[in-house]
Short mmCIF file of N, CA, C and O in Angstrom, two decimals:
data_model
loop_
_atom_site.label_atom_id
_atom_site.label_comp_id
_atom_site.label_asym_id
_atom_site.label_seq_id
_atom_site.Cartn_x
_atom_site.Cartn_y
_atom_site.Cartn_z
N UNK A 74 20.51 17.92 0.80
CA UNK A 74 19.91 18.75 -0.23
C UNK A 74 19.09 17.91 -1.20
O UNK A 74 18.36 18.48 -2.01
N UNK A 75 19.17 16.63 -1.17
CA UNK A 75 18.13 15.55 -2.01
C UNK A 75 16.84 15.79 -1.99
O UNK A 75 16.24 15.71 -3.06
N UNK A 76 16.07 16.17 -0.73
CA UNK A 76 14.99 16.51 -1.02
C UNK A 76 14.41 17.64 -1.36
O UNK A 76 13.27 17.80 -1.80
N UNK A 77 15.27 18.46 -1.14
CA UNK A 77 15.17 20.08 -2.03
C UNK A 77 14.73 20.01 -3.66
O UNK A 77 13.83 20.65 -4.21
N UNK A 78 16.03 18.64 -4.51
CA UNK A 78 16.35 18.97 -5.51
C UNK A 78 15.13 18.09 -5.79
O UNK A 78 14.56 18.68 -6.71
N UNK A 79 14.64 17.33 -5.60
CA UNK A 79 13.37 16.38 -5.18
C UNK A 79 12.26 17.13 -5.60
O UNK A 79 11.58 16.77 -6.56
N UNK A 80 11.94 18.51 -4.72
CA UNK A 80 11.06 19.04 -4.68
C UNK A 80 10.57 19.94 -6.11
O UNK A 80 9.53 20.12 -6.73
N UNK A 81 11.88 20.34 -6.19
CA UNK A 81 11.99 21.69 -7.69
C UNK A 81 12.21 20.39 -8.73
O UNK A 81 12.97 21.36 -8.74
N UNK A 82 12.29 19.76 -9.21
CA UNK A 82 12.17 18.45 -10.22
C UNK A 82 10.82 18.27 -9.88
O UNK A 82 10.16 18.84 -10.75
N UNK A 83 10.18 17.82 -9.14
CA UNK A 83 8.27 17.57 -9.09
C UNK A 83 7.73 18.75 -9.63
O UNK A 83 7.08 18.69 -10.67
N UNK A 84 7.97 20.12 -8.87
CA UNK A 84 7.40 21.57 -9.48
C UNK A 84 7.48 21.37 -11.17
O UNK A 84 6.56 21.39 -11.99
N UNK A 85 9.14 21.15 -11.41
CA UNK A 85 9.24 21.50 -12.66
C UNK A 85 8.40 20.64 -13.49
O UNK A 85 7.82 21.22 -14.41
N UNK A 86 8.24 19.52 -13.37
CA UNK A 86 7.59 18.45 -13.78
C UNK A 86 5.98 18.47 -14.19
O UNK A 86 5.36 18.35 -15.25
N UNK A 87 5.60 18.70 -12.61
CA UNK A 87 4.00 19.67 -12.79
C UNK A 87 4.05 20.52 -13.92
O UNK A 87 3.46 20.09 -14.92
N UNK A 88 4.65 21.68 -14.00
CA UNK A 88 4.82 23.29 -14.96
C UNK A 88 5.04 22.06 -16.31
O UNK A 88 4.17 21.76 -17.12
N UNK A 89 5.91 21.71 -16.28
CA UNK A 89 6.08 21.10 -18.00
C UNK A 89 4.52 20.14 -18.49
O UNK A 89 3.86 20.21 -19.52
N UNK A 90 4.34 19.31 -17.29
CA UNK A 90 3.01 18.97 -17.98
C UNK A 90 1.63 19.62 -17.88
O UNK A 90 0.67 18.95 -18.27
N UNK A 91 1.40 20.90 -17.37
CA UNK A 91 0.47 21.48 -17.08
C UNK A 91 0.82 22.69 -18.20
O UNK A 91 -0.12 23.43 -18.49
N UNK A 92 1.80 22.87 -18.70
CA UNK A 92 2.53 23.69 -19.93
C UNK A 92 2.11 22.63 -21.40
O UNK A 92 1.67 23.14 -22.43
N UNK A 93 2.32 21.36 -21.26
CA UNK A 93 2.04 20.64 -22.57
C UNK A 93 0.78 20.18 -22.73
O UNK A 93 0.43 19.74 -23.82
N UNK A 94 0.04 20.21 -21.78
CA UNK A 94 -1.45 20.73 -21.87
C UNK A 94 -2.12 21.74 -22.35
O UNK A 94 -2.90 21.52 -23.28
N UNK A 95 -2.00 22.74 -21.96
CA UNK A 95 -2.48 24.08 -22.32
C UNK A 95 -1.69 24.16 -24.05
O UNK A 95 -2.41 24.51 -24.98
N UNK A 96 -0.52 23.89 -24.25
CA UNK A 96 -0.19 23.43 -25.91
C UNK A 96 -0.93 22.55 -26.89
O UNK A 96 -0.89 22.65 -28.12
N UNK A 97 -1.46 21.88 -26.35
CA UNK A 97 -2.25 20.53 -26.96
C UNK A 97 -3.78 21.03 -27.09
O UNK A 97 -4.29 21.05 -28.20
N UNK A 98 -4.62 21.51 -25.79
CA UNK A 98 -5.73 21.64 -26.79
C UNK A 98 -5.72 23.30 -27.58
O UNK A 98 -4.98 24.28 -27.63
N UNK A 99 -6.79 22.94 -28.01
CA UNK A 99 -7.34 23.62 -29.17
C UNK A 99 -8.03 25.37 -28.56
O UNK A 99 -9.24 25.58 -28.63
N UNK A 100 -7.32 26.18 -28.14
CA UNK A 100 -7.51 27.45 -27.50
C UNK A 100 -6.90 28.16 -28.18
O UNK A 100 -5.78 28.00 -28.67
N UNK A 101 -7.79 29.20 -28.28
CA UNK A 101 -6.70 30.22 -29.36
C UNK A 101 -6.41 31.61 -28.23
O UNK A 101 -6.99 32.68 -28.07
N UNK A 102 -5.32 31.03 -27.62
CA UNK A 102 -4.70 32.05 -26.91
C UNK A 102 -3.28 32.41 -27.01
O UNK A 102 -2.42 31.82 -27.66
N UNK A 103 -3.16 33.20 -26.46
CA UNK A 103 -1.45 34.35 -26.59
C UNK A 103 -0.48 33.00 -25.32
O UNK A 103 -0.54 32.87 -24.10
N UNK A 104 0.34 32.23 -26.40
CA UNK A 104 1.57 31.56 -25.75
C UNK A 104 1.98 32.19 -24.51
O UNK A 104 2.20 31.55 -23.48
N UNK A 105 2.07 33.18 -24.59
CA UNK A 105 2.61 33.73 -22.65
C UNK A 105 1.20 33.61 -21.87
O UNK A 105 1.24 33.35 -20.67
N UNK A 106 0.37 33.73 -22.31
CA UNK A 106 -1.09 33.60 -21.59
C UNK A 106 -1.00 31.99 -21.32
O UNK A 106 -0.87 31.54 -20.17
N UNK A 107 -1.06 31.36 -22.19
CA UNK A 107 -1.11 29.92 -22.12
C UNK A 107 0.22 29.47 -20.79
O UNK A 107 -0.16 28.94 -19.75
N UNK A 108 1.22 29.66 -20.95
CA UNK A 108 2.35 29.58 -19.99
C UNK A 108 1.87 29.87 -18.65
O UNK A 108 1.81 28.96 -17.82
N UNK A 109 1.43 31.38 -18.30
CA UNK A 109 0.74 31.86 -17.13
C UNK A 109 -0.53 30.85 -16.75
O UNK A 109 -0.45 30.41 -15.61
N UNK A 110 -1.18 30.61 -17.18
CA UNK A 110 -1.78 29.65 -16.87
C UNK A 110 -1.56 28.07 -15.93
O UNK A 110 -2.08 27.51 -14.96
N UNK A 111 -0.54 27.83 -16.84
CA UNK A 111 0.27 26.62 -16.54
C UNK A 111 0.60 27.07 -15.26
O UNK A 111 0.20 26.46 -14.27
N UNK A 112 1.27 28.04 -15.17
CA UNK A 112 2.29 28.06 -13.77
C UNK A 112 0.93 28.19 -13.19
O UNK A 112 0.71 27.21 -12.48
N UNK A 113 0.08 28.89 -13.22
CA UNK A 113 -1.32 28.97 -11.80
C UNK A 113 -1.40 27.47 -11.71
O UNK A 113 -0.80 26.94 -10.77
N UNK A 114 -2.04 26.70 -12.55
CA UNK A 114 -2.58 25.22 -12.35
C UNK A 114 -1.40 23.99 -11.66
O UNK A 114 -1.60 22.97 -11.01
N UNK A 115 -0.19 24.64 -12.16
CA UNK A 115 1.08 23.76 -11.59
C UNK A 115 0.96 24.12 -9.80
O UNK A 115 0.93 23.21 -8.97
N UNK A 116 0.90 25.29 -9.50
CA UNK A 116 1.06 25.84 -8.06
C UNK A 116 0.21 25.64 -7.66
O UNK A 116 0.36 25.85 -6.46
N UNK A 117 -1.44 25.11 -7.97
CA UNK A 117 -2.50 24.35 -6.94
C UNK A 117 -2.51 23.02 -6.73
O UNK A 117 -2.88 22.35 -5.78
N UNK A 118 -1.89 22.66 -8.10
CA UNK A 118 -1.38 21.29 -8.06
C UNK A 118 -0.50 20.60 -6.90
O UNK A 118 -0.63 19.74 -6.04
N UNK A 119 0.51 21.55 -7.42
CA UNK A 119 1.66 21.44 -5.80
C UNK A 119 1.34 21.23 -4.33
O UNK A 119 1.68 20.37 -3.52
N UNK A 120 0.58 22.28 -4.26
CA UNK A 120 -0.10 21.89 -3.19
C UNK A 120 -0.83 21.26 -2.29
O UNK A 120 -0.78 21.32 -1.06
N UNK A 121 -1.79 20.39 -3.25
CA UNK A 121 -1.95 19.23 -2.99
C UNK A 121 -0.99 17.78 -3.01
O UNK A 121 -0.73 16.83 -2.26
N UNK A 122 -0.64 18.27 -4.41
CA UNK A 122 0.42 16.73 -4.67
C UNK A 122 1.14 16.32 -4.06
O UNK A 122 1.24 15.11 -3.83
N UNK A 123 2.05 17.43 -3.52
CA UNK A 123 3.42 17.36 -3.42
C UNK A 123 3.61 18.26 -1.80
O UNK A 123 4.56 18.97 -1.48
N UNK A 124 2.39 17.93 -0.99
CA UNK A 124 2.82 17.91 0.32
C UNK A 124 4.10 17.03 1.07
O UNK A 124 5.07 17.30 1.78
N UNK A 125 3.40 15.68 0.39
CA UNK A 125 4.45 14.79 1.41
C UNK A 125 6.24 15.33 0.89
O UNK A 125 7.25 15.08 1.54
N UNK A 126 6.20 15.84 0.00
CA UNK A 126 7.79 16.40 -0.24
C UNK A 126 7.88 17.51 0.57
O UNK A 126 8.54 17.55 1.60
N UNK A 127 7.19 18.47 0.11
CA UNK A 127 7.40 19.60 1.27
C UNK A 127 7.88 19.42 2.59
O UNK A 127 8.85 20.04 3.04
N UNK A 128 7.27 18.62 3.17
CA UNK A 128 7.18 18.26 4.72
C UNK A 128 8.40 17.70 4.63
O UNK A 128 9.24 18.39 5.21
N UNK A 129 8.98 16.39 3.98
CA UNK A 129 10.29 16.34 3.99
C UNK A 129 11.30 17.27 4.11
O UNK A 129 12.09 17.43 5.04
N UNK A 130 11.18 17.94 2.94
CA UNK A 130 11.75 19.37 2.82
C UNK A 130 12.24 19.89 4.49
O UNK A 130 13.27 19.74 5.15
N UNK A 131 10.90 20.59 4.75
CA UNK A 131 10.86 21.07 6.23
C UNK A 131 11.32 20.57 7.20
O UNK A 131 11.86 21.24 8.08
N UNK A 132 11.16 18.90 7.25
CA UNK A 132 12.17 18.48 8.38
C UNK A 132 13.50 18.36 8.54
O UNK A 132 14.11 18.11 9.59
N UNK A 133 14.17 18.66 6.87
CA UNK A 133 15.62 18.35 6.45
C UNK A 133 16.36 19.74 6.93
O UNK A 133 17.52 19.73 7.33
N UNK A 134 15.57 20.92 6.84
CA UNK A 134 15.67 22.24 7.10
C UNK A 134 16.03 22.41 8.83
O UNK A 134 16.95 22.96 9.43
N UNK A 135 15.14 21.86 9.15
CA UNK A 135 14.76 21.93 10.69
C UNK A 135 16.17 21.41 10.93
O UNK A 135 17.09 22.10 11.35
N UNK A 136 16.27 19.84 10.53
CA UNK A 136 17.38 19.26 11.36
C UNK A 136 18.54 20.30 11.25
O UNK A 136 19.24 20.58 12.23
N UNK A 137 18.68 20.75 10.23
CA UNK A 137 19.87 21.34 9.52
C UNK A 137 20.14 22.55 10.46
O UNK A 137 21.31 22.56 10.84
N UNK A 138 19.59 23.29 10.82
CA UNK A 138 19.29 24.49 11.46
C UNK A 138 19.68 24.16 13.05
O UNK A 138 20.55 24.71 13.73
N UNK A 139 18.83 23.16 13.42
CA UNK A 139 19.04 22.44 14.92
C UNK A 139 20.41 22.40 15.09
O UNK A 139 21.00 23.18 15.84
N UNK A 140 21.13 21.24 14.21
CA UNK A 140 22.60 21.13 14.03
C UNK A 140 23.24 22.05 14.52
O UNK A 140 23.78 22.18 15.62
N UNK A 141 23.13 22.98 13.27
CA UNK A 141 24.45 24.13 13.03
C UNK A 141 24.04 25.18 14.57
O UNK A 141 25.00 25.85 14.94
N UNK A 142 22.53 25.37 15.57
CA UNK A 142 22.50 25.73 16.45
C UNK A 142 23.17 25.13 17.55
O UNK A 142 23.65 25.86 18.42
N UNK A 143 23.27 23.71 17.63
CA UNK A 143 24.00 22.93 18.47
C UNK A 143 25.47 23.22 18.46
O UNK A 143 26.15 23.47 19.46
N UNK A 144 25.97 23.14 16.91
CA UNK A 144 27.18 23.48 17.06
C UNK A 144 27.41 24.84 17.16
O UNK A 144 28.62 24.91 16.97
N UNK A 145 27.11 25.71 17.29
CA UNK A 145 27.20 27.24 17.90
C UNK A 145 27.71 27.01 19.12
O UNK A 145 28.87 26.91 19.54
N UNK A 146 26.61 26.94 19.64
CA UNK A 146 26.48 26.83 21.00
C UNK A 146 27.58 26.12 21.94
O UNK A 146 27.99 26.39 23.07
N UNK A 147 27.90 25.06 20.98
CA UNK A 147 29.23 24.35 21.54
C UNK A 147 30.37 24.93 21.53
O UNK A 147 31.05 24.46 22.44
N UNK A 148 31.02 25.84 20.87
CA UNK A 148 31.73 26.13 20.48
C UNK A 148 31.86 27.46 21.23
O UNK A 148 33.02 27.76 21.49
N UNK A 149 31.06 28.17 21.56
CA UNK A 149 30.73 29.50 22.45
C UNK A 149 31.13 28.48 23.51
O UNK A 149 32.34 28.61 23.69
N UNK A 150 30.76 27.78 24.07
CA UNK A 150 31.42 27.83 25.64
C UNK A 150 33.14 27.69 25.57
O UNK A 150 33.95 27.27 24.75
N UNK A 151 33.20 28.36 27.05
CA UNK A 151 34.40 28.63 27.59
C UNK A 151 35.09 27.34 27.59
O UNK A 151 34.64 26.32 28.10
N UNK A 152 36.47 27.49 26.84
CA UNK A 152 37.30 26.41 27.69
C UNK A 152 37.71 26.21 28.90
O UNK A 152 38.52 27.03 29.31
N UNK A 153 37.32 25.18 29.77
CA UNK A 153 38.22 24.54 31.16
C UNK A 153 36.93 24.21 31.91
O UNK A 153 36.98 23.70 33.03
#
């Protein structure tokens, strides 16, 4: 689960500084507007940035899934 928690710590990270941006300059807009913002610019961000986590992500998933299919499967066969 390390690279999960990996992943949502980078997001959050993005959102807080793409949030203390939109605080800092000089816009005279509605604080929830300013926030909404943030989260759009954090989530294109992500996407670029923070591929190589994703993909981690995805392979940790995969294995995980593979596994617990392997052990199914083992366990369904017949004894003898």
């Amino acid at each position: 689960m390390g690279s999960v928690a990996k992943l949502l710590a980078a997001r959050l990270v993005l959102f807080v500084a793409a949030a203390g941006v939109m605080f800092v300059l000089p816009i005279a807009l509605d604080p929830a507007f300013k926030l909404a913002i943030a989260l759009v610019v954090s989530m294109i961000l992500s996407a670029f940035l923070l591929r190589r986590l994703r993909a981690d992500v995805t392979a940790d998933v995969q294995d995980r899934v593979q596994r617990r299919q392997e052990r199914r499967s083992g366990s369904d066969r017949p004894a003898g």
